[in-house]
Structure formats: structure tokens, C-alpha cells
Coordinates of C-alpha atoms in Angstrom, one line a residue:
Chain Q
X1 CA -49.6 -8.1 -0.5
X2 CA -50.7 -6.5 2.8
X3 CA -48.5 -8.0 5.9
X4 CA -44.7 -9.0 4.5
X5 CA -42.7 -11.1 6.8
X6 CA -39.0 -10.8 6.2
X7 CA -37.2 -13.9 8.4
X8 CA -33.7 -12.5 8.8
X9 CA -33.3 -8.6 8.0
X10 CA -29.5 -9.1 6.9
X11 CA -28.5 -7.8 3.1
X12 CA -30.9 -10.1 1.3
X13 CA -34.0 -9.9 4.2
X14 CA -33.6 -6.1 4.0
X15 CA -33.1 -5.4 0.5
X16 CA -35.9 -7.5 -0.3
X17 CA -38.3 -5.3 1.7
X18 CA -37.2 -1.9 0.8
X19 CA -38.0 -3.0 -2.8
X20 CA -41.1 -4.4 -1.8
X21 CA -42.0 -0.9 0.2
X22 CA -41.3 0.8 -2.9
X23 CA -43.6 -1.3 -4.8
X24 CA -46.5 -1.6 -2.6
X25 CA -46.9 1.6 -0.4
X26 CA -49.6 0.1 1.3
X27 CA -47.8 -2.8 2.5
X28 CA -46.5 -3.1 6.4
X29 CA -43.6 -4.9 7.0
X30 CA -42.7 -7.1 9.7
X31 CA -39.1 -8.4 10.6
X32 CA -37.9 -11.5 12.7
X33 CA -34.6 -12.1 13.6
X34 CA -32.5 -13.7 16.3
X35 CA -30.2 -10.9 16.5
X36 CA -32.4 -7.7 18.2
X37 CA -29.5 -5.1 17.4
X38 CA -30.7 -6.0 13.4
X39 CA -34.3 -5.7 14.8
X40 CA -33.5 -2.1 16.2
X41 CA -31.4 -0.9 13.4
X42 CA -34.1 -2.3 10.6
X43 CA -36.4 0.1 12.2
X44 CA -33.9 2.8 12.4
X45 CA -33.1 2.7 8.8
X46 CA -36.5 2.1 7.7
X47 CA -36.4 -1.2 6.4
X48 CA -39.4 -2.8 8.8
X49 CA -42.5 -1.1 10.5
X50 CA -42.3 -3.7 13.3
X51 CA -40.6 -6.3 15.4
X52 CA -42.4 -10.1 15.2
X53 CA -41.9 -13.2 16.4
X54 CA -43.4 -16.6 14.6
X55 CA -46.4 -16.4 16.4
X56 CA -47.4 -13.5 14.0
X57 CA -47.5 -15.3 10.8
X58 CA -50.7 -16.7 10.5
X59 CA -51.4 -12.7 9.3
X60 CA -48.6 -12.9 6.6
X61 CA -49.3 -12.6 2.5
X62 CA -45.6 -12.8 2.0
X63 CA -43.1 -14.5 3.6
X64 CA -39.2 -14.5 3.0
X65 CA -36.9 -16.5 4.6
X66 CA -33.7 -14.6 4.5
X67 CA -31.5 -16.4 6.9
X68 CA -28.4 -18.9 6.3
X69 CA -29.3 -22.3 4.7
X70 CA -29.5 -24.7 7.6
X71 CA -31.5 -22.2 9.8
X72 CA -34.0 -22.1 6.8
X73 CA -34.3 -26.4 7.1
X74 CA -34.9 -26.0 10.2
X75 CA -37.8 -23.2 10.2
X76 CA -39.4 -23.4 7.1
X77 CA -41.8 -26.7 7.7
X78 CA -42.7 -25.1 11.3
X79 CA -43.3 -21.6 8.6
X80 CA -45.4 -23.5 6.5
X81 CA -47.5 -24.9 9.1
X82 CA -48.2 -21.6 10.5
X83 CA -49.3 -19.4 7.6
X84 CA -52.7 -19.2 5.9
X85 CA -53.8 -20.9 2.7
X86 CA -52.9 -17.8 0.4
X87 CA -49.7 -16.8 2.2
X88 CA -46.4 -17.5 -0.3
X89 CA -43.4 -18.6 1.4
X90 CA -40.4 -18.2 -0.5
X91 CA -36.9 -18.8 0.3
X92 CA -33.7 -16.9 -1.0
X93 CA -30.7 -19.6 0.3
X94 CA -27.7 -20.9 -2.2
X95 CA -29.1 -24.4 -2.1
X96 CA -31.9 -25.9 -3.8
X97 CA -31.6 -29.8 -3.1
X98 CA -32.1 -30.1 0.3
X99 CA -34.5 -27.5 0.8
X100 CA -37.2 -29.1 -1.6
X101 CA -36.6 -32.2 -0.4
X102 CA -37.3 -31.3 3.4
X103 CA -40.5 -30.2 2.2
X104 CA -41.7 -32.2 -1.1
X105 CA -44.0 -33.7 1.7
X106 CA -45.6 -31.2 3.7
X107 CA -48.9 -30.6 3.2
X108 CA -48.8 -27.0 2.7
X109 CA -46.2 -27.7 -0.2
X110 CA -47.9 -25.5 -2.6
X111 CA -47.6 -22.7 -0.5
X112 CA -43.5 -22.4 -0.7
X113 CA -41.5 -21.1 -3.9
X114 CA -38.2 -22.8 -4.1
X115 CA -36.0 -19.5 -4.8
X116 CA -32.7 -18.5 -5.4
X117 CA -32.2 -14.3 -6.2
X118 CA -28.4 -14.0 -7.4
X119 CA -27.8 -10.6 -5.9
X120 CA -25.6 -10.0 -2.8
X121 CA -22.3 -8.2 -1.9
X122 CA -19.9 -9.2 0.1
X123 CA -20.9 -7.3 3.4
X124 CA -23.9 -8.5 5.3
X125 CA -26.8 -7.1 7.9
X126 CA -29.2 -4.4 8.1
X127 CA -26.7 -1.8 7.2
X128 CA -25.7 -4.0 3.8
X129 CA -29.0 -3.4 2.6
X130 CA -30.2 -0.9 -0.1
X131 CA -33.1 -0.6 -2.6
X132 CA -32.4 -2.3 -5.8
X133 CA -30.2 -5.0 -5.3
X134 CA -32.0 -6.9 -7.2
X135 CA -32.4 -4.9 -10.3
X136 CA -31.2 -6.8 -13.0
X137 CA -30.6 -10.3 -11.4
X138 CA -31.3 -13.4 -11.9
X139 CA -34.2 -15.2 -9.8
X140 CA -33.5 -19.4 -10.2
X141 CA -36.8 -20.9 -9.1
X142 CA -37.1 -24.7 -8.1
X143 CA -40.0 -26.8 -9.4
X144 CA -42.2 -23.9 -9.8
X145 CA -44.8 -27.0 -10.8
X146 CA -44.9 -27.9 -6.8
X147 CA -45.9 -24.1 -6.1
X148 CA -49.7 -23.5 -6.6
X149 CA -50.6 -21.3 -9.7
X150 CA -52.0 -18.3 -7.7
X151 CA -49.0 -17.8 -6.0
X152 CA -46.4 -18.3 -8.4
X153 CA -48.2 -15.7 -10.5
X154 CA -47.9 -13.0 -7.2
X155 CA -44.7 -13.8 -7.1
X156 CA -43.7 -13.7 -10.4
X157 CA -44.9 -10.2 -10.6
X158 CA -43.5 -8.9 -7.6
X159 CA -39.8 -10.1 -8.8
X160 CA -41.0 -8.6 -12.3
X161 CA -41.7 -5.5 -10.8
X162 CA -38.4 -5.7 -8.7
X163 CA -36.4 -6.0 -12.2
X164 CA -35.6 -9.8 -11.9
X165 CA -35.2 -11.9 -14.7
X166 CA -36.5 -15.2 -14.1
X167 CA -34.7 -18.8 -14.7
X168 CA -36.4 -22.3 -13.9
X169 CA -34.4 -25.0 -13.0
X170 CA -34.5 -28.2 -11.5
X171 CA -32.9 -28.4 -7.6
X172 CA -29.9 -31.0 -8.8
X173 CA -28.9 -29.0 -11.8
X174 CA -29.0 -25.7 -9.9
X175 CA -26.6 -27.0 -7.1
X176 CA -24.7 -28.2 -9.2
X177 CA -24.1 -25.2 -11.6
X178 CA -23.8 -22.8 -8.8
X179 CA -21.1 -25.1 -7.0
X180 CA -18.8 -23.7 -10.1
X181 CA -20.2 -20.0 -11.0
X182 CA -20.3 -18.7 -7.2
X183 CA -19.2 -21.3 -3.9
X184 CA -15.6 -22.0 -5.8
X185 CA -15.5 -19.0 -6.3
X186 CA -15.8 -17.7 -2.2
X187 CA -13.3 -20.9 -1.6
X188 CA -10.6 -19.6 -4.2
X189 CA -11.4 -15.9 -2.9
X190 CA -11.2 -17.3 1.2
X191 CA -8.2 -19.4 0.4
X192 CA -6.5 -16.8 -1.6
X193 CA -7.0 -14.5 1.7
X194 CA -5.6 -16.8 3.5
X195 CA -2.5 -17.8 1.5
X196 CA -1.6 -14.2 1.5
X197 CA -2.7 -13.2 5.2
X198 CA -0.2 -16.2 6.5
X199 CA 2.6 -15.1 4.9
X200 CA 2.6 -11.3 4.9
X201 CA 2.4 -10.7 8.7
X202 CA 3.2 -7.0 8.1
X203 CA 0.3 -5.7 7.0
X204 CA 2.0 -2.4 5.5
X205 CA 3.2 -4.4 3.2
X206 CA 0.3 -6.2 1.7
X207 CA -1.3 -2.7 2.0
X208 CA 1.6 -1.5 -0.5
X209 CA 1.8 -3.8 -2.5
X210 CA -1.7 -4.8 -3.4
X211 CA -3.2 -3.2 -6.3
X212 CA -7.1 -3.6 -8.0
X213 CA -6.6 -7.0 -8.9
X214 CA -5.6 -8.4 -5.2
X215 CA -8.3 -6.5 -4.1
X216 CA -11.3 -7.9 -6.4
X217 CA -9.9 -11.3 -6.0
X218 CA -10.3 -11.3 -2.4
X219 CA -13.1 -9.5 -2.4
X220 CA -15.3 -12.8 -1.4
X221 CA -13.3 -13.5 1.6
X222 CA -14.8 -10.5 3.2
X223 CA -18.0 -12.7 3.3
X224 CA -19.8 -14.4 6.1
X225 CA -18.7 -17.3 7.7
X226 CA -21.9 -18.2 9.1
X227 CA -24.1 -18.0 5.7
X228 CA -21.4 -19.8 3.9
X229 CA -20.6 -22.8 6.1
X230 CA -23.6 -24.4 5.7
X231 CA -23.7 -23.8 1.9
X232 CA -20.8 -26.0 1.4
X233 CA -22.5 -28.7 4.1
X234 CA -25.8 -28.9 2.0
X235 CA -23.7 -28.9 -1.7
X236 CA -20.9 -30.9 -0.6
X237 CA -20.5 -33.4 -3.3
X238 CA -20.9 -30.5 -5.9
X239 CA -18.7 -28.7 -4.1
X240 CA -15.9 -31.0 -3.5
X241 CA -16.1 -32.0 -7.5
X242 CA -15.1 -28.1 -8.1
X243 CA -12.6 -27.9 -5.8
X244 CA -10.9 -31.6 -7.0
X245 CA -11.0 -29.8 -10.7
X246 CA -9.6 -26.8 -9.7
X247 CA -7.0 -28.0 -8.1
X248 CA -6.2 -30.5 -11.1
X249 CA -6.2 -27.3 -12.8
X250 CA -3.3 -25.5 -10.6
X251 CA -1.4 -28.2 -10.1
X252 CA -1.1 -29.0 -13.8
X253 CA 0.0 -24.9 -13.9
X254 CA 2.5 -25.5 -11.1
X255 CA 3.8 -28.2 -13.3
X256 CA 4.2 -26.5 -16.6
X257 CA 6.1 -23.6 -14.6
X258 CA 8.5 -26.2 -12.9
X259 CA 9.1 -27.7 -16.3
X260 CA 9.6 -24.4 -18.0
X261 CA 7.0 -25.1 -20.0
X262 CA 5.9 -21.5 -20.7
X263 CA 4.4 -22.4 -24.4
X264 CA 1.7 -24.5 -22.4
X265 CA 1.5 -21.9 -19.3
X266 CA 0.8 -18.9 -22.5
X267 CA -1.9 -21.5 -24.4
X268 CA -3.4 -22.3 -21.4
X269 CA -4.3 -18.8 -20.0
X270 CA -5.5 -17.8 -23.7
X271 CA -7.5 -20.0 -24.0
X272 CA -8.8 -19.0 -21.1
X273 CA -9.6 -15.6 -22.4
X274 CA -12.6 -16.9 -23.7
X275 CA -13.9 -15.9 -20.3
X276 CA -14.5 -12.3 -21.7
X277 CA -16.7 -13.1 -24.2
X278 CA -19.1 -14.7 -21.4
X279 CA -18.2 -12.1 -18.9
X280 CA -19.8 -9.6 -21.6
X281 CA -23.0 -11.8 -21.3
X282 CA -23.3 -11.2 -17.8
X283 CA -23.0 -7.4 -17.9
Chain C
X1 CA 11.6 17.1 -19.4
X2 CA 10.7 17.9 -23.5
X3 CA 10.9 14.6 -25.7
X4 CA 9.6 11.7 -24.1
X5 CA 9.6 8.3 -25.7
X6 CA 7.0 5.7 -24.9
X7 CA 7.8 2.3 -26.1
X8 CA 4.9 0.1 -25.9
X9 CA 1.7 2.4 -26.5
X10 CA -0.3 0.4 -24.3
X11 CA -2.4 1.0 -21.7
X12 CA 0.4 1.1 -19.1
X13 CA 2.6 3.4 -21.2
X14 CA -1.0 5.5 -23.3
X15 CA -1.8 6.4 -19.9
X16 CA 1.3 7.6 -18.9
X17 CA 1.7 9.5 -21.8
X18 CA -1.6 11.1 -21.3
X19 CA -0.4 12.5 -17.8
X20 CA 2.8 13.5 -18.9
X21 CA 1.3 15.3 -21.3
X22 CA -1.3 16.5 -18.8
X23 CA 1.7 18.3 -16.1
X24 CA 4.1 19.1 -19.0
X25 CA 2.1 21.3 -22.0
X26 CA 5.3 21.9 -24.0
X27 CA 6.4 18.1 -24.2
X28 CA 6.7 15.7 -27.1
X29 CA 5.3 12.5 -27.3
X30 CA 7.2 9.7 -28.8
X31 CA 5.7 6.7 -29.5
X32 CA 7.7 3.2 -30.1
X33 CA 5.7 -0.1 -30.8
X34 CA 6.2 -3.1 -32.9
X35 CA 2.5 -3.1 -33.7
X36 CA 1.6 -0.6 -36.4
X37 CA -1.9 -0.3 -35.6
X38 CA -1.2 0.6 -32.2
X39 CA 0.6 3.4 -32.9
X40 CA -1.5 4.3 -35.7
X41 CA -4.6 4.1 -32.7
X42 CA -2.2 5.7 -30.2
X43 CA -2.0 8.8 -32.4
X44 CA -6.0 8.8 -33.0
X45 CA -6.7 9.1 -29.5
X46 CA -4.1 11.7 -28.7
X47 CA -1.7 9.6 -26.9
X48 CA 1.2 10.3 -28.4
X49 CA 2.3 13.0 -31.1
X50 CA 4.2 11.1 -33.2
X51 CA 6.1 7.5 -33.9
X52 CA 9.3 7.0 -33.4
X53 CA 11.7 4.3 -33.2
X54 CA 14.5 3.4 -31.6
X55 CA 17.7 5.5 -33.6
X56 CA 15.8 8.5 -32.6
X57 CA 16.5 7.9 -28.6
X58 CA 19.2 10.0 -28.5
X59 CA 17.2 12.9 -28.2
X60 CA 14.8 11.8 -25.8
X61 CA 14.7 13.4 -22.1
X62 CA 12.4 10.9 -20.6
X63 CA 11.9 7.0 -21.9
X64 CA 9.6 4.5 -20.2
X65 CA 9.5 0.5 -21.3
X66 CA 6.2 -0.5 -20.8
X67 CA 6.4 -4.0 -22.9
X68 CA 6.7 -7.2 -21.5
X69 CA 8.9 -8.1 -19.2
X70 CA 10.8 -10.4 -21.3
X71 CA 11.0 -7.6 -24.4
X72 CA 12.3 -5.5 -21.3
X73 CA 14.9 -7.3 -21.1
X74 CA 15.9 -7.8 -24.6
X75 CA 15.6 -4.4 -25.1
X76 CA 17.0 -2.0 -22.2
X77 CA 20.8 -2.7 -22.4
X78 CA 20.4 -0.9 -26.2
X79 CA 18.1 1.8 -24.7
X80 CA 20.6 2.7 -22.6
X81 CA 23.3 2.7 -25.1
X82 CA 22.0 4.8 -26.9
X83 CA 20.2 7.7 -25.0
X84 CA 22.4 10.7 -23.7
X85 CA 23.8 11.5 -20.2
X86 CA 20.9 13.7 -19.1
X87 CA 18.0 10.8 -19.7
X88 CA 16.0 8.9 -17.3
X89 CA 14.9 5.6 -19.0
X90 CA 12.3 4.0 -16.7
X91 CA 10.5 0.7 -17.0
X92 CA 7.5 -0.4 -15.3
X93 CA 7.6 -4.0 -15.4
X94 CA 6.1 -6.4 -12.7
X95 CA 9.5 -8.3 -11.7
X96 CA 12.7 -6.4 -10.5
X97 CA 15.7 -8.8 -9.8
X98 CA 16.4 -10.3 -13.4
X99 CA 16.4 -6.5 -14.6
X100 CA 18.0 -4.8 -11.9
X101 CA 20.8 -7.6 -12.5
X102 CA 20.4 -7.6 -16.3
X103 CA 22.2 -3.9 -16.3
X104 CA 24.1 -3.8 -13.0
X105 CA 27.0 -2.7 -14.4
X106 CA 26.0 -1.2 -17.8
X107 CA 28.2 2.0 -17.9
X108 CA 24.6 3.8 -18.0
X109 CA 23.2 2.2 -15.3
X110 CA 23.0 5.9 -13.6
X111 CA 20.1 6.1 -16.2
X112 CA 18.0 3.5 -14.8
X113 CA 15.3 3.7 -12.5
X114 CA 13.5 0.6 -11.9
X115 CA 10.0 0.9 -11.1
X116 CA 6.7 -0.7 -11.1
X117 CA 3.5 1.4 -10.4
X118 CA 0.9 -0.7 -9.4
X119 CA -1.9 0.4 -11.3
X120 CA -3.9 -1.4 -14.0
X121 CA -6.7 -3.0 -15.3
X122 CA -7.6 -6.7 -17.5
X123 CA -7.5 -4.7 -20.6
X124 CA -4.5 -4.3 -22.6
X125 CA -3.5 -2.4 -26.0
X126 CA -3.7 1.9 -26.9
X127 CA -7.7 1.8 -26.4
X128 CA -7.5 0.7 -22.6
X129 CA -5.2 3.7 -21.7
X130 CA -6.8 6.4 -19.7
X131 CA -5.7 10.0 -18.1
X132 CA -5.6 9.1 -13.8
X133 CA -4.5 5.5 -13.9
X134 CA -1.9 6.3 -11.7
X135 CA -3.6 8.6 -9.3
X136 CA -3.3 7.4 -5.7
X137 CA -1.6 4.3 -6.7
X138 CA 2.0 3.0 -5.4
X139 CA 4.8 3.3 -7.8
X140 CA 7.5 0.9 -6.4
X141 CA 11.2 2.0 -7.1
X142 CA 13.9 -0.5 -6.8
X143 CA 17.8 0.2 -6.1
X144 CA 17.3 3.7 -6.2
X145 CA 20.7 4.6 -4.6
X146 CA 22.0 3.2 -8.2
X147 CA 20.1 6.3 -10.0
X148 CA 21.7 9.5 -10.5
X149 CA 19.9 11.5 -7.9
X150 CA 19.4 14.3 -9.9
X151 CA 17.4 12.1 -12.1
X152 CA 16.0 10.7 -8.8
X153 CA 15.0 14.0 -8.1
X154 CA 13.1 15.0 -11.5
X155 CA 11.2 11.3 -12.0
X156 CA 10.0 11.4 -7.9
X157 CA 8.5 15.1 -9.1
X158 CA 6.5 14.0 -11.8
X159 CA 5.6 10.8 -10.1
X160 CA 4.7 12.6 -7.3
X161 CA 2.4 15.0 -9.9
X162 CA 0.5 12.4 -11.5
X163 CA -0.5 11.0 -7.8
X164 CA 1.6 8.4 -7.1
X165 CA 3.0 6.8 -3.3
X166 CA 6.9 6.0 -3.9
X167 CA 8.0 3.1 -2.0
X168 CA 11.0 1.7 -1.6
X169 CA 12.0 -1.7 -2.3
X170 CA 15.0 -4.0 -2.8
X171 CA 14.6 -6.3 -6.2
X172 CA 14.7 -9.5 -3.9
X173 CA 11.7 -8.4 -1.4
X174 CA 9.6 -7.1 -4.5
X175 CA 9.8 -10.3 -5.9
X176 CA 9.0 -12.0 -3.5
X177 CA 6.0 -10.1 -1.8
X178 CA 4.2 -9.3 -5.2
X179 CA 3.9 -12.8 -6.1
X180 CA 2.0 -13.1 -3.3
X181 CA -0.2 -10.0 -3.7
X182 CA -0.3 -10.1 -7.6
X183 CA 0.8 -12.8 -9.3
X184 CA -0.4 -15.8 -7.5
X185 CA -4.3 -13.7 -7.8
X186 CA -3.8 -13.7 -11.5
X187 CA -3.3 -17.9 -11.9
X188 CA -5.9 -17.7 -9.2
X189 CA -8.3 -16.6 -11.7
X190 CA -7.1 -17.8 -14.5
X191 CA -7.3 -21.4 -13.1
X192 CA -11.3 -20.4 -12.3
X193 CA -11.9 -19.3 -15.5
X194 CA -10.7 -22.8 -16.9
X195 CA -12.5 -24.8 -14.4
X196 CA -15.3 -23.3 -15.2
X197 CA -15.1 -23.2 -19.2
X198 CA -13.9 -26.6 -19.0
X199 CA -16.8 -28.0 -16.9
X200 CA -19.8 -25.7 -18.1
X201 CA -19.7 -26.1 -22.1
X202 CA -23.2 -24.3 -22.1
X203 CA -22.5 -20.8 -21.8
X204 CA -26.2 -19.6 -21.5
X205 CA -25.8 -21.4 -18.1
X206 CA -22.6 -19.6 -16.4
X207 CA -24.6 -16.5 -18.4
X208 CA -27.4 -17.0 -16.2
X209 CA -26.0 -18.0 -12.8
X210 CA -23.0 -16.0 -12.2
X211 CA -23.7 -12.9 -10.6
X212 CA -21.1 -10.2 -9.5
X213 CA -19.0 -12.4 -7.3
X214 CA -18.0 -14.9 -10.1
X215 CA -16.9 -11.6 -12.2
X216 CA -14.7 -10.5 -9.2
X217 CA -12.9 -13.4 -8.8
X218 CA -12.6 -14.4 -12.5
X219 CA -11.7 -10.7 -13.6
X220 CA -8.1 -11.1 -14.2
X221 CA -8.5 -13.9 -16.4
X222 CA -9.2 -11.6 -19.2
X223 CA -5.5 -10.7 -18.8
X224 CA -3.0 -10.7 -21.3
X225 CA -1.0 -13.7 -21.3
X226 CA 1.8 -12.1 -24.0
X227 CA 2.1 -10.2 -20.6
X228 CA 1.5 -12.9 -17.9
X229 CA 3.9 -15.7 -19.2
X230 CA 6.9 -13.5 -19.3
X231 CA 6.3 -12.7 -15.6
X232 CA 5.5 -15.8 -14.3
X233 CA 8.7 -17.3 -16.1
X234 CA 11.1 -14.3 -14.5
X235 CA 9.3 -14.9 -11.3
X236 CA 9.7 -18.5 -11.0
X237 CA 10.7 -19.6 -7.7
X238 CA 8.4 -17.1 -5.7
X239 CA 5.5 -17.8 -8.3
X240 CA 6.1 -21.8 -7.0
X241 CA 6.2 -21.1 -3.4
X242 CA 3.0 -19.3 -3.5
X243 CA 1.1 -21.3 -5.7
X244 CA 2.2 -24.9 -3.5
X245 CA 1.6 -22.6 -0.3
X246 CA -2.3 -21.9 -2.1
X247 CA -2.6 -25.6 -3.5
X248 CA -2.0 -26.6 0.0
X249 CA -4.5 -24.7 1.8
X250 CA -7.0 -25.3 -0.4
X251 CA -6.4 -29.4 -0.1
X252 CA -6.7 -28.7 3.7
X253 CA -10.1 -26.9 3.3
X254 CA -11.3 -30.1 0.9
X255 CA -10.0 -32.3 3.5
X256 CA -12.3 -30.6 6.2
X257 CA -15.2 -30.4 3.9
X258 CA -14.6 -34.5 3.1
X259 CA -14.5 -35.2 6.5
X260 CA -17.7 -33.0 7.8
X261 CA -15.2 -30.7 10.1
X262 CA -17.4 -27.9 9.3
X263 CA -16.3 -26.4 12.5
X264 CA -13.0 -26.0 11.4
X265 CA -14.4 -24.9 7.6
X266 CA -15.9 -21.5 10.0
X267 CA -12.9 -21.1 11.6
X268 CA -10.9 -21.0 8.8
X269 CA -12.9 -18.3 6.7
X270 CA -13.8 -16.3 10.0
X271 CA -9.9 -15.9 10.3
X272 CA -9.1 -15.2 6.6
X273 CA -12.6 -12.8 7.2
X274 CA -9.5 -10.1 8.6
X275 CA -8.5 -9.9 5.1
X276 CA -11.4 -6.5 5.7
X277 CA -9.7 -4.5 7.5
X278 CA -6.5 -4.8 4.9
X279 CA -8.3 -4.0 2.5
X280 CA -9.6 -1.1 4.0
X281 CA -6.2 0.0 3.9
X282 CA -5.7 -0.4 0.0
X283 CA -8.8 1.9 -0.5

């Protein structure tokens, strides 16, 4: 692991390679981004040793595409073209489907590793990123089968070594899952934002008023728009099945209030305590 | 300020007693609960001094109802009755018009000061309660031109020891804006926490792919809904208008995701994305 590419040197770019620096000192790391102000501030805060454009990856042992979901369908076949038999390219985008299907083809096929670290916060670019984001987390990997042996196992250690717990999964299922344990939860989080933001146009007030539990609710809504806009284009239909549900679920609350049917408003939310118990699991 | 009564030992009420004990050495602590094992745990952890109940308030100097809103109501017109001429009797209770109007003209009404610090956390009972809650937090005071002001006086001093902002509020407006900033975040959640329990009967699978986002946003869920129902039924009206006003712009952001407007899906999140600099203003 000699010459690490990181495509996009936001939170999840940047982390990436200050954990990687930490693992192998002997590693240089190159960063490629659109934006030149994150190229000049990765350098400043140590995240890469040098600017590079795509022309320089036919040098890379490590590639990681850490850029929003659409810009990865569009670069990573032109990526895999470029880089040398032993070079892994992984990706780190909240989709799985249409990213493995762009590429189920290409003849360097066994070179990618379908991946999916969840680990981010809510902030993003250079400045977001900090060594050891990813202790802890989980690291969903896409038909690992596709990727060749070699390369998984490289891999596989470097996100050992990082503190990752691994999970594989098929693309379908992982889109789908993920469209209820993290994009509904940005929508309610954005939504909720904006319910609030519309209605309170004095500010002092919200600031007042708005205690722990406003604040981690929101907390999502503070995310980028950019990163998350293609998410929900590539996991639509998932997406729109969680949202139709959810809303089932809040109407059927508004109703029980407008009936004054607090027995059903109290069963409801205890049963929905459960949610501890698997919370627990997480931490 | 030497015998203060605590009815409800909870974690609202255990950690005020633990800063009132904290600014006044030489005080009492009271402790009133219709759950013996709280007060039994309440006196384990040094929360209160001893139980009392409620034929011993005439003696008490300070009295704050932290029980549920509903028990608060039940309960205060007899509080008052029976505590002397010198006694502030507080509650802390997350709606203000139905008690404010409950006791508008109880001949002790100079007695009341109705408040509502904003400060909390998911967990509920003795054990949660913790010295600091209310440190930096807003305590919310309604009608306080109906408070004798030398009571004003001595409750704004100890508030104003343990930490807390005072703002000033009518009952109607505090209604009305903390459904927006509370109550509405709470079904919020609680209605995430069900759509996902509902959908995702494998728990190893939320286990795996929820990371710190999905916590956030389903947090409150793990509330306590002997609490919750009491507030959402006092709070009615407001709780409807936010929830339809939510319900409504989460159908629009469906309807744009349905109909590939992802233009309008950015635009939408990039406005609510000025939800940042409010919250900058709660921390």
C-alpha cells in the first residue's frame, strides 16, 4: 500500500487517509478533487502529500472514491480502466445497486470492492475530517465474490486495522435496509427543519425554546444537499416505500389525537420503546 | 428556603433536588412519589432526605411538581390548599395554558409560578437524575405578573444559581411554539422508531446498519409515554397543526422524489440546510 488515491477529500475522503497515514507510515497520499480550496486545505491540515489529477492513477495501490453517488457512476469505469492489475478500487457511496450494476461488466471488475463504511457526521469537507472515524463501524461490502481474492484480503485488513467490523450483503438488500436505518432518517430530520424553520421566522424564539431533543432531531438536516440528492435518485423506490410507511404511520397518530384516542396514542409509543433495547445493540 | 418537597423523584425533580441541595447546605429534602421504589432509590442515591407525603406540605418552603402533566393537574389545586402563605409551589410541566387556567383564580394562585425548564434527556425515573441538568438551559416562566413578587424574587435567585436563562412567555405563545420545537420532534421519532420496528423484524439488521444518525433521530423514542400522552392530549390543537403542517411537507418532498424533480429535492434541503446556524444558537 505505497501510492493511496483519495477521489474527493471531504469527511469520508479525508478521514479515510489520515487512518491510512497512521497505519502505513510509508504510504504517500494523493488527493483529487474538483474543488482546489479542499485540495489546498488537505495539504494544510495534513490529510494528502500531493495534488493529482486522473492521469496519475496508473501509479495507485489504493483507490477511494469519496465523492457523492452519481459523480462515483460516472468516474469509476473511466477509474477502473486506468489503474494497474493490483490496484483496489473501492467505493464508500450510500448506494449499492446501481453502482455494481454500472460495472458487473467491466473487465477490470475484480479490481473494485463494492463498499459502504457507515461512519459520517453531519458536517462535510476537509475540515470534517479526523482520524478514527471509522473506529468501531460498520463496513457493508457488495458481492465481495466479484472482487478478486488478493484484493479483498488487502482490504479486509486495512479496514481491520482501521477498527471496522465487516458485514456482507447483497446490493438489493443493502439499499433496501439502509432506505429505513439512515435516508428516512435525513428526510424526517430535513423535513422536520423545515416544518419548524417555516413557521418560526423569529429565530430568537426557536433559539429559546429548543432544547437537546430539537437539536438531535435535526441534527441530519445540517447535511449536504449535494451528497444526499443523488442518494435518494439511485434508492428511489426503497426510498419512496419508507417514506409512504412513515407517513401511514403519522397520519394514523394524527388520527388517534383527533379522535382522543390517547389509550392508542400511549400503546403505540410503548411499544415503540422497544427501540432501546436495539439502540443498546448499536452502542 | 429550608423544606423543600419534591413530588415526583424523577429525573426532572432528582436533579433538581440535587442542586437545591447543592446552593442551599442547610435544606431538607422532601420526597413525594406514588412509586415506592422510587423513593426508596431516590434516598439511595442521595436525592432526597426523606419521604414525605402530601399532609406534611404545610411545612414546606419550596414545592416543585415534576409528574405528568395530567397528575399536575389533578393534583395542584390541593397543593396549594394546603401549603402556607410564604410557599412557592412550582411545576415544570411541558404545557402552560390548561394549568395556568386550571388555578386562575384559586385564592393561592400568588403561590404559583408556572415554569418549564427545558432541560432533559430520554431517560426517566430517580436513576436518570443528575447534579447540572439545568445548567445553561432556559427555564420558561409563564404569567409571572400573577406570582407574588417576593416569591418572584427568591425562585429567579435560585434559578438563576443553578444556571438557568428565564424567559418570559404567555401560556398561549408557549404552547404554541413548543409544539413546534418539542413536541412535534418527539412523534417525529417516535413514528421512526415504528416504521422501522415494524418493517425490519430482524434486529441483527437495524443492529448492523444504523450508525449514529439513525440514533439521533430516533433518540426520543425511548421516551416515556406515561409522560408523552398527557402532553400531547393537553396540547391538542397546536400538536395537530404541526404535525399536518409536517405530514404535508413531507408528502411534497415524496411528490418531488415520484416525479424525478430532484432539482427541487436540492433546493429544498439546501434551504432547510439554515437550520446550522440556529442551531449554533442553541449551543
Amino acid at each position: 500500500m505505497k501510492n493511496v488515491f483519495i477521489i474527493g477529500v471531504g469527511l469520508i475522503g479525508g478521514s479515510f487517509a489520515l487512518d491510512v497515514k497512521s497505519i502505513f507510515k510509508e504510504a504517500k497520499i494523493f488527493g483529487i478533487d474538483i474543488n482546489d480550496n479542499h485540495i489546498a486545505e488537505a495539504k494544510t491540515l495534513g490529510i494528502i502529500d500531493e495534488k493529482a489529477d486522473l492521469e496519475d492513477l496508473p501509479k495507485a495501490d489504493f483507490v477511494i472514491l469519496a465523492i457523492p453517488v452519481d459523480k462515483t457512476l460516472q468516474l469509476l469505469p473511466s477509474v477502473l480502466d486506468k489503474v494497474k492489475d493490483s490496484a483496489i478500487v473501492m467505493d464508500a457511496g450510500s448506494t449499492k445497486f446501481d453502482i455494481c450494476k454500472l460495472v458487473e461488466n467491466h473487465p477490470k471488475r475484480r479490481n473494485f470492492l463494492a463498499a459502504h463504511p457507515i461512519a459520517g457526521t453531519e458536517f462535510s469537507g476537509p475540515k470534517a475530517a479526523f482520524a478514527g472515524l471509522y473506529k468501531n463501524k460498520t463496513n457493508i461490502i457488495c458481492e465481495v465474490e466479484k472482487t478478486a481474492f488478493k484484493l479483498q484480503e488487502q482490504a479486509l485488513q486495512l479496514f481491520q486495522q482501521m477498527g471496522m467490523r465487516i458485514r456482507y450483503m447483497n446490493p438489493e438488500a443493502h439499499d433496501k435496509h439502509i432506505a429505513y436505518v439512515s435516508h428516512l432518517s435525513h428526510i424526517s430530520s430535513f423535513m422536520l427543519g423545515k416544518t419548524v424553520i417555516d413557521k418560526e421566522r423569529n429565530e430568537r424564539d426557536i433559539f429559546d425554546m429548543a432544547g437537546s431533543g430539537f437539536e438531535s432531531t435535526v441534527r441530519l438536516a445540517k447535511s449536504s444537499p449535494a451528497m444526499w440528492t443523488p442518494i435518494f435518485k439511485q434508492n428511489k423506490n426503497n426510498v419512496l416505500e419508507t417514506l409512504e410507511e412513515y407517513i401511514q404511520n403519522l397520519n394514523e397518530f394524527k388520527t388517534f389525537i383527533e379522535n382522543d384516542d390517547f389509550e392508542s396514542v400511549y400503546q403505540v409509543m410503548s411499544n415503540t420503546n422497544r427501540i432501546k433495547e436495539i439502540l443498546k445493540g448499536i452502542n
